[in-house]
mmCIF file of C-alpha atoms in Angstrom:
data_model
loop_
_atom_site.group_PDB
_atom_site.id
_atom_site.type_symbol
_atom_site.label_atom_id
_atom_site.label_comp_id
_atom_site.label_asym_id
_atom_site.label_seq_id
_atom_site.Cartn_x
_atom_site.Cartn_y
_atom_site.Cartn_z
ATOM 1 C CA SER A 66 -5.678 -28.731 -0.599
ATOM 2 C CA GLN A 67 -2.441 -28.312 1.846
ATOM 3 C CA THR A 68 -2.767 -29.052 5.513
ATOM 4 C CA ILE A 69 -0.322 -29.088 8.596
ATOM 5 C CA HIS A 70 -0.360 -30.828 11.673
ATOM 6 C CA GLN A 71 1.385 -30.219 15.081
ATOM 7 C CA TRP A 72 1.093 -32.648 18.202
ATOM 8 C CA PRO A 73 0.780 -32.779 20.666
ATOM 9 C CA ALA A 74 -1.599 -29.567 21.323
ATOM 10 C CA THR A 75 -0.518 -29.460 24.752
ATOM 11 C CA LEU A 76 2.384 -30.695 27.017
ATOM 12 C CA VAL A 77 3.340 -29.931 30.212
ATOM 13 C CA GLN A 78 6.881 -31.363 31.328
ATOM 14 C CA PRO A 79 9.238 -30.883 33.898
ATOM 15 C CA VAL A 80 12.428 -28.997 33.820
ATOM 16 C CA GLY A 81 15.559 -31.273 32.719
ATOM 17 C CA SER A 82 13.069 -33.709 30.874
ATOM 18 C CA PRO A 83 13.691 -34.342 26.904
ATOM 19 C CA LEU A 84 10.878 -32.667 24.224
ATOM 20 C CA SER A 85 9.981 -33.727 21.044
ATOM 21 C CA LEU A 86 7.281 -31.501 19.333
ATOM 22 C CA GLU A 87 6.552 -32.967 15.837
ATOM 23 C CA CYS A 88 4.938 -31.303 12.861
ATOM 24 C CA THR A 89 3.508 -32.767 9.584
ATOM 25 C CA VAL A 90 2.491 -30.836 6.272
ATOM 26 C CA GLU A 91 0.090 -32.844 3.669
ATOM 27 C CA GLY A 92 -0.689 -31.775 0.009
ATOM 28 C CA THR A 93 2.681 -30.508 -0.883
ATOM 29 C CA SER A 94 6.338 -31.694 -1.717
ATOM 30 C CA ASN A 95 9.461 -30.276 -0.606
ATOM 31 C CA PRO A 96 7.908 -27.332 1.322
ATOM 32 C CA ASN A 97 10.236 -24.657 3.632
ATOM 33 C CA LEU A 98 9.561 -25.682 7.302
ATOM 34 C CA TYR A 99 9.810 -23.586 10.083
ATOM 35 C CA TRP A 100 9.849 -23.329 13.709
ATOM 36 C CA TYR A 101 8.484 -20.492 16.044
ATOM 37 C CA ARG A 102 8.041 -19.790 19.491
ATOM 38 C CA GLN A 103 5.901 -16.919 20.867
ATOM 39 C CA ALA A 104 6.051 -16.116 24.524
ATOM 40 C CA ALA A 105 2.867 -14.618 26.652
ATOM 41 C CA GLY A 106 2.031 -11.309 24.693
ATOM 42 C CA ARG A 107 4.730 -11.477 22.678
ATOM 43 C CA GLY A 108 5.566 -11.439 19.103
ATOM 44 C CA LEU A 109 6.994 -14.611 17.227
ATOM 45 C CA GLN A 110 10.471 -15.493 17.386
ATOM 46 C CA LEU A 111 11.897 -17.919 14.207
ATOM 47 C CA LEU A 112 13.903 -20.770 15.970
ATOM 48 C CA PHE A 113 14.740 -22.903 13.115
ATOM 49 C CA TYR A 114 14.145 -23.319 9.365
ATOM 50 C CA SER A 115 14.733 -25.811 6.605
ATOM 51 C CA VAL A 116 14.414 -25.524 2.955
ATOM 52 C CA GLY A 117 15.022 -29.409 2.388
ATOM 53 C CA ILE A 118 15.751 -33.020 4.327
ATOM 54 C CA GLY A 119 18.448 -32.437 6.257
ATOM 55 C CA GLN A 120 19.078 -28.773 5.908
ATOM 56 C CA ILE A 121 18.090 -26.935 9.297
ATOM 57 C CA SER A 122 19.365 -23.476 10.070
ATOM 58 C CA SER A 123 19.069 -22.207 13.484
ATOM 59 C CA GLU A 124 18.338 -18.249 13.919
ATOM 60 C CA VAL A 125 18.499 -18.410 18.132
ATOM 61 C CA PRO A 126 21.385 -20.229 20.166
ATOM 62 C CA GLN A 127 19.464 -22.304 22.681
ATOM 63 C CA ASN A 128 19.013 -25.827 24.275
ATOM 64 C CA LEU A 129 16.110 -26.449 21.476
ATOM 65 C CA SER A 130 16.936 -28.335 18.308
ATOM 66 C CA ALA A 131 15.580 -29.453 14.942
ATOM 67 C CA SER A 132 15.337 -32.359 12.536
ATOM 68 C CA ARG A 133 13.653 -32.993 9.287
ATOM 69 C CA PRO A 134 14.153 -36.722 9.264
ATOM 70 C CA GLN A 135 11.224 -36.559 5.810
ATOM 71 C CA ASP A 136 10.333 -34.397 3.157
ATOM 72 C CA ARG A 137 7.055 -33.141 5.429
ATOM 73 C CA GLN A 138 8.035 -33.957 8.737
ATOM 74 C CA PHE A 139 9.444 -31.422 10.939
ATOM 75 C CA ILE A 140 10.788 -32.242 14.508
ATOM 76 C CA LEU A 141 11.789 -29.816 17.471
ATOM 77 C CA SER A 142 13.289 -31.421 20.406
ATOM 78 C CA SER A 143 15.365 -30.868 23.541
ATOM 79 C CA LYS A 144 17.295 -33.030 25.655
ATOM 80 C CA LYS A 145 16.600 -31.172 28.767
ATOM 81 C CA LEU A 146 14.265 -28.543 29.451
ATOM 82 C CA LEU A 147 14.487 -25.390 31.034
ATOM 83 C CA LEU A 148 11.748 -22.984 32.459
ATOM 84 C CA SER A 149 12.417 -20.537 29.866
ATOM 85 C CA ASP A 150 11.276 -23.041 27.115
ATOM 86 C CA SER A 151 7.801 -22.736 28.556
ATOM 87 C CA GLY A 152 5.580 -21.014 25.030
ATOM 88 C CA PHE A 153 3.724 -21.494 22.328
ATOM 89 C CA TYR A 154 5.437 -23.058 19.633
ATOM 90 C CA LEU A 155 4.371 -22.613 16.226
ATOM 91 C CA CYS A 156 5.244 -24.855 12.829
ATOM 92 C CA ALA A 157 4.734 -23.187 9.278
ATOM 93 C CA TRP A 158 5.574 -23.994 5.756
ATOM 94 C CA SER A 159 5.715 -22.276 2.426
ATOM 95 C CA VAL A 160 6.066 -22.944 -1.019
ATOM 96 C CA SER A 161 9.811 -22.939 -2.216
ATOM 97 C CA GLY A 162 10.597 -19.429 -2.775
ATOM 98 C CA ALA A 163 12.225 -16.341 -1.334
ATOM 99 C CA THR A 164 9.124 -14.869 -0.223
ATOM 100 C CA ASP A 165 6.034 -16.893 -0.614
ATOM 101 C CA THR A 166 3.370 -17.202 2.262
ATOM 102 C CA GLN A 167 3.924 -19.133 5.065
ATOM 103 C CA TYR A 168 0.832 -21.226 6.822
ATOM 104 C CA PHE A 169 0.912 -22.181 10.542
ATOM 105 C CA GLY A 170 -0.046 -24.935 12.190
ATOM 106 C CA PRO A 171 -2.019 -25.399 15.140
ATOM 107 C CA GLY A 172 0.436 -24.708 17.556
ATOM 108 C CA THR A 173 1.811 -26.404 20.915
ATOM 109 C CA ARG A 174 1.547 -24.724 24.532
ATOM 110 C CA LEU A 175 4.310 -25.814 26.268
ATOM 111 C CA THR A 176 4.266 -25.194 29.878
ATOM 112 C CA VAL A 177 8.025 -26.434 32.055
ATOM 113 C CA LEU A 178 7.623 -26.588 35.697
ATOM 114 C CA ALA B 89 18.529 -4.434 11.523
ATOM 115 C CA GLN B 90 15.382 -4.774 9.498
ATOM 116 C CA THR B 91 12.429 -4.074 11.572
ATOM 117 C CA VAL B 92 8.282 -4.033 11.824
ATOM 118 C CA THR B 93 7.082 -1.891 14.263
ATOM 119 C CA GLN B 94 3.177 -1.761 15.071
ATOM 120 C CA SER B 95 2.828 1.272 17.495
ATOM 121 C CA GLN B 96 -0.397 0.711 18.845
ATOM 122 C CA PRO B 97 -0.748 -2.188 21.190
ATOM 123 C CA GLU B 98 -4.202 -2.192 21.324
ATOM 124 C CA MET B 99 -7.276 -0.915 19.805
ATOM 125 C CA SER B 100 -11.056 -0.875 19.888
ATOM 126 C CA VAL B 101 -13.743 -0.296 17.795
ATOM 127 C CA GLN B 102 -17.514 -0.859 17.523
ATOM 128 C CA GLU B 103 -19.438 -3.736 15.425
ATOM 129 C CA ALA B 104 -20.053 -2.824 12.279
ATOM 130 C CA GLU B 105 -17.767 0.332 12.148
ATOM 131 C CA THR B 106 -14.560 0.642 10.009
ATOM 132 C CA VAL B 107 -10.667 0.090 11.758
ATOM 133 C CA THR B 108 -7.157 0.894 10.723
ATOM 134 C CA LEU B 109 -4.325 -0.984 11.964
ATOM 135 C CA SER B 110 -0.851 0.421 11.434
ATOM 136 C CA CYS B 111 2.492 -0.774 10.719
ATOM 137 C CA THR B 112 5.703 0.517 9.199
ATOM 138 C CA TYR B 113 8.570 -1.492 8.380
ATOM 139 C CA ASP B 114 12.521 -0.770 7.261
ATOM 140 C CA THR B 115 13.881 -2.566 4.305
ATOM 141 C CA SER B 116 16.714 -2.142 1.401
ATOM 142 C CA GLU B 117 14.880 -4.442 -0.837
ATOM 143 C CA SER B 118 12.769 -3.243 -3.780
ATOM 144 C CA ASP B 119 10.564 -6.235 -4.641
ATOM 145 C CA TYR B 120 8.958 -8.193 -1.323
ATOM 146 C CA TYR B 121 5.793 -9.263 -0.078
ATOM 147 C CA LEU B 122 4.266 -8.130 3.046
ATOM 148 C CA PHE B 123 1.689 -9.814 5.193
ATOM 149 C CA TRP B 124 -0.716 -9.319 7.605
ATOM 150 C CA TYR B 125 -1.641 -12.690 10.010
ATOM 151 C CA LYS B 126 -4.600 -12.549 12.486
ATOM 152 C CA GLN B 127 -4.290 -14.581 15.634
ATOM 153 C CA PRO B 128 -7.558 -15.372 17.753
ATOM 154 C CA PRO B 129 -7.739 -16.948 20.895
ATOM 155 C CA SER B 130 -7.294 -20.310 19.460
ATOM 156 C CA ARG B 131 -3.720 -18.993 18.842
ATOM 157 C CA GLN B 132 -3.363 -20.290 15.641
ATOM 158 C CA MET B 133 -1.630 -17.510 12.727
ATOM 159 C CA ILE B 134 -3.850 -16.986 9.651
ATOM 160 C CA LEU B 135 -3.037 -15.349 6.923
ATOM 161 C CA VAL B 136 -5.327 -11.974 6.272
ATOM 162 C CA ILE B 137 -4.125 -10.440 3.503
ATOM 163 C CA ARG B 138 -0.481 -10.352 1.304
ATOM 164 C CA GLN B 139 1.025 -7.510 -0.510
ATOM 165 C CA GLU B 140 3.161 -7.348 -3.350
ATOM 166 C CA ALA B 141 5.418 -4.629 -3.553
ATOM 167 C CA TYR B 142 5.777 -4.097 -6.664
ATOM 168 C CA LYS B 143 2.270 -3.630 -7.360
ATOM 169 C CA GLN B 144 0.393 -0.348 -7.338
ATOM 170 C CA GLN B 145 -3.124 -1.528 -6.719
ATOM 171 C CA ASN B 146 -3.668 -2.218 -3.032
ATOM 172 C CA ALA B 147 -4.974 -5.695 -1.852
ATOM 173 C CA THR B 148 -8.157 -6.214 -0.802
ATOM 174 C CA GLU B 149 -10.036 -9.618 0.755
ATOM 175 C CA ASN B 150 -13.591 -9.142 1.140
ATOM 176 C CA ARG B 151 -13.592 -6.683 3.981
ATOM 177 C CA PHE B 152 -9.992 -6.656 4.764
ATOM 178 C CA SER B 153 -7.926 -4.136 2.571
ATOM 179 C CA VAL B 154 -4.372 -2.770 3.004
ATOM 180 C CA ASN B 155 -2.902 0.779 2.400
ATOM 181 C CA PHE B 156 0.144 0.468 1.065
ATOM 182 C CA GLN B 157 2.736 3.592 0.867
ATOM 183 C CA LYS B 158 6.095 2.173 -0.341
ATOM 184 C CA ALA B 159 7.954 5.411 -0.276
ATOM 185 C CA ALA B 160 6.840 5.709 3.030
ATOM 186 C CA LYS B 161 7.350 2.143 4.219
ATOM 187 C CA SER B 162 4.011 1.991 5.700
ATOM 188 C CA PHE B 163 1.317 -0.644 5.505
ATOM 189 C CA SER B 164 -1.584 -0.423 7.140
ATOM 190 C CA LEU B 165 -4.519 -2.870 7.382
ATOM 191 C CA LYS B 166 -8.335 -1.636 7.185
ATOM 192 C CA ILE B 167 -10.927 -3.621 8.672
ATOM 193 C CA SER B 168 -14.720 -2.703 7.293
ATOM 194 C CA ASP B 169 -17.858 -3.322 8.957
ATOM 195 C CA SER B 170 -16.026 -4.903 11.852
ATOM 196 C CA GLN B 171 -17.377 -8.380 13.147
ATOM 197 C CA LEU B 172 -17.036 -10.030 16.559
ATOM 198 C CA GLY B 173 -15.135 -12.632 15.331
ATOM 199 C CA ASP B 174 -12.607 -10.055 14.278
ATOM 200 C CA ALA B 175 -11.308 -9.842 17.585
ATOM 201 C CA ALA B 176 -8.054 -11.141 17.439
ATOM 202 C CA MET B 177 -3.702 -10.142 17.592
ATOM 203 C CA TYR B 178 -2.952 -9.286 14.640
ATOM 204 C CA PHE B 179 0.563 -9.054 13.358
ATOM 205 C CA CYS B 180 2.272 -7.451 10.246
ATOM 206 C CA ALA B 181 5.322 -8.995 8.819
ATOM 207 C CA TYR B 182 7.618 -8.987 5.763
ATOM 208 C CA PRO B 183 10.392 -11.575 4.256
ATOM 209 C CA GLN B 184 14.064 -10.162 6.398
ATOM 210 C CA GLY B 185 16.383 -9.294 3.144
ATOM 211 C CA GLY B 186 14.135 -11.184 0.604
ATOM 212 C CA SER B 187 15.005 -14.306 2.113
ATOM 213 C CA GLU B 188 12.670 -17.172 3.644
ATOM 214 C CA LYS B 189 12.497 -15.363 6.819
ATOM 215 C CA LEU B 190 9.547 -13.420 8.066
ATOM 216 C CA VAL B 191 9.998 -10.705 10.348
ATOM 217 C CA PHE B 192 6.965 -10.248 12.935
ATOM 218 C CA GLY B 193 5.795 -6.733 14.226
ATOM 219 C CA LYS B 194 4.893 -7.310 18.394
ATOM 220 C CA GLY B 195 1.206 -7.580 17.558
ATOM 221 C CA MET B 196 -1.736 -5.462 18.009
ATOM 222 C CA LYS B 197 -4.580 -6.636 20.057
ATOM 223 C CA LEU B 198 -8.051 -5.604 18.194
ATOM 224 C CA THR B 199 -11.260 -5.485 20.581
ATOM 225 C CA VAL B 200 -14.756 -5.668 19.015
ATOM 226 C CA ASN B 201 -17.659 -3.899 21.301
ATOM 227 C CA PRO B 202 -21.302 -5.238 20.343
#
């Protein structure tokens, strides 16, 4: 069966510090991968998605970036965090295909102080 | 712009009773999927049920069922025999333009009263 992992689970970082959140998927090959952000009390905002290694699509202009160094690894990064980057970050995967179900990881709670 | 609307931000239901969560969407696609996700206090998004738009039959998963009205672009979720563990945020979603990207509604908070 497929599983998705995210770490860290919780992170507190000062403004201006770098960020690296990692997501890995097990039990499947060539998944579509997604990064979402959820601000407190709000819905999900798609940040990035990837349909293959090195293929990253950005949905929202910001100081965040994403990379996919391996087939089942998706990384969300920032060189300098802003207060507005605080939120809950969710990684998801789906089988390659246009309308397949997305399965979510446990998420990372990021607080920027 | 394609949108998903959940008009009720909060609802409550008594344990063992039935509740219906509403969702409307706007798409020009003819073939697509629709999803309901649940987000409990742990905040992990969990798939509740999926509906294929080309299917006439409404999807059912145990106590969860949908009322899919394609012409009206309505996709409501019915929870029967509500349990305390059903308390969560519920999000309706569908793929934007038939793509890999899901568009989510703003969510609805369901409270289950004992």
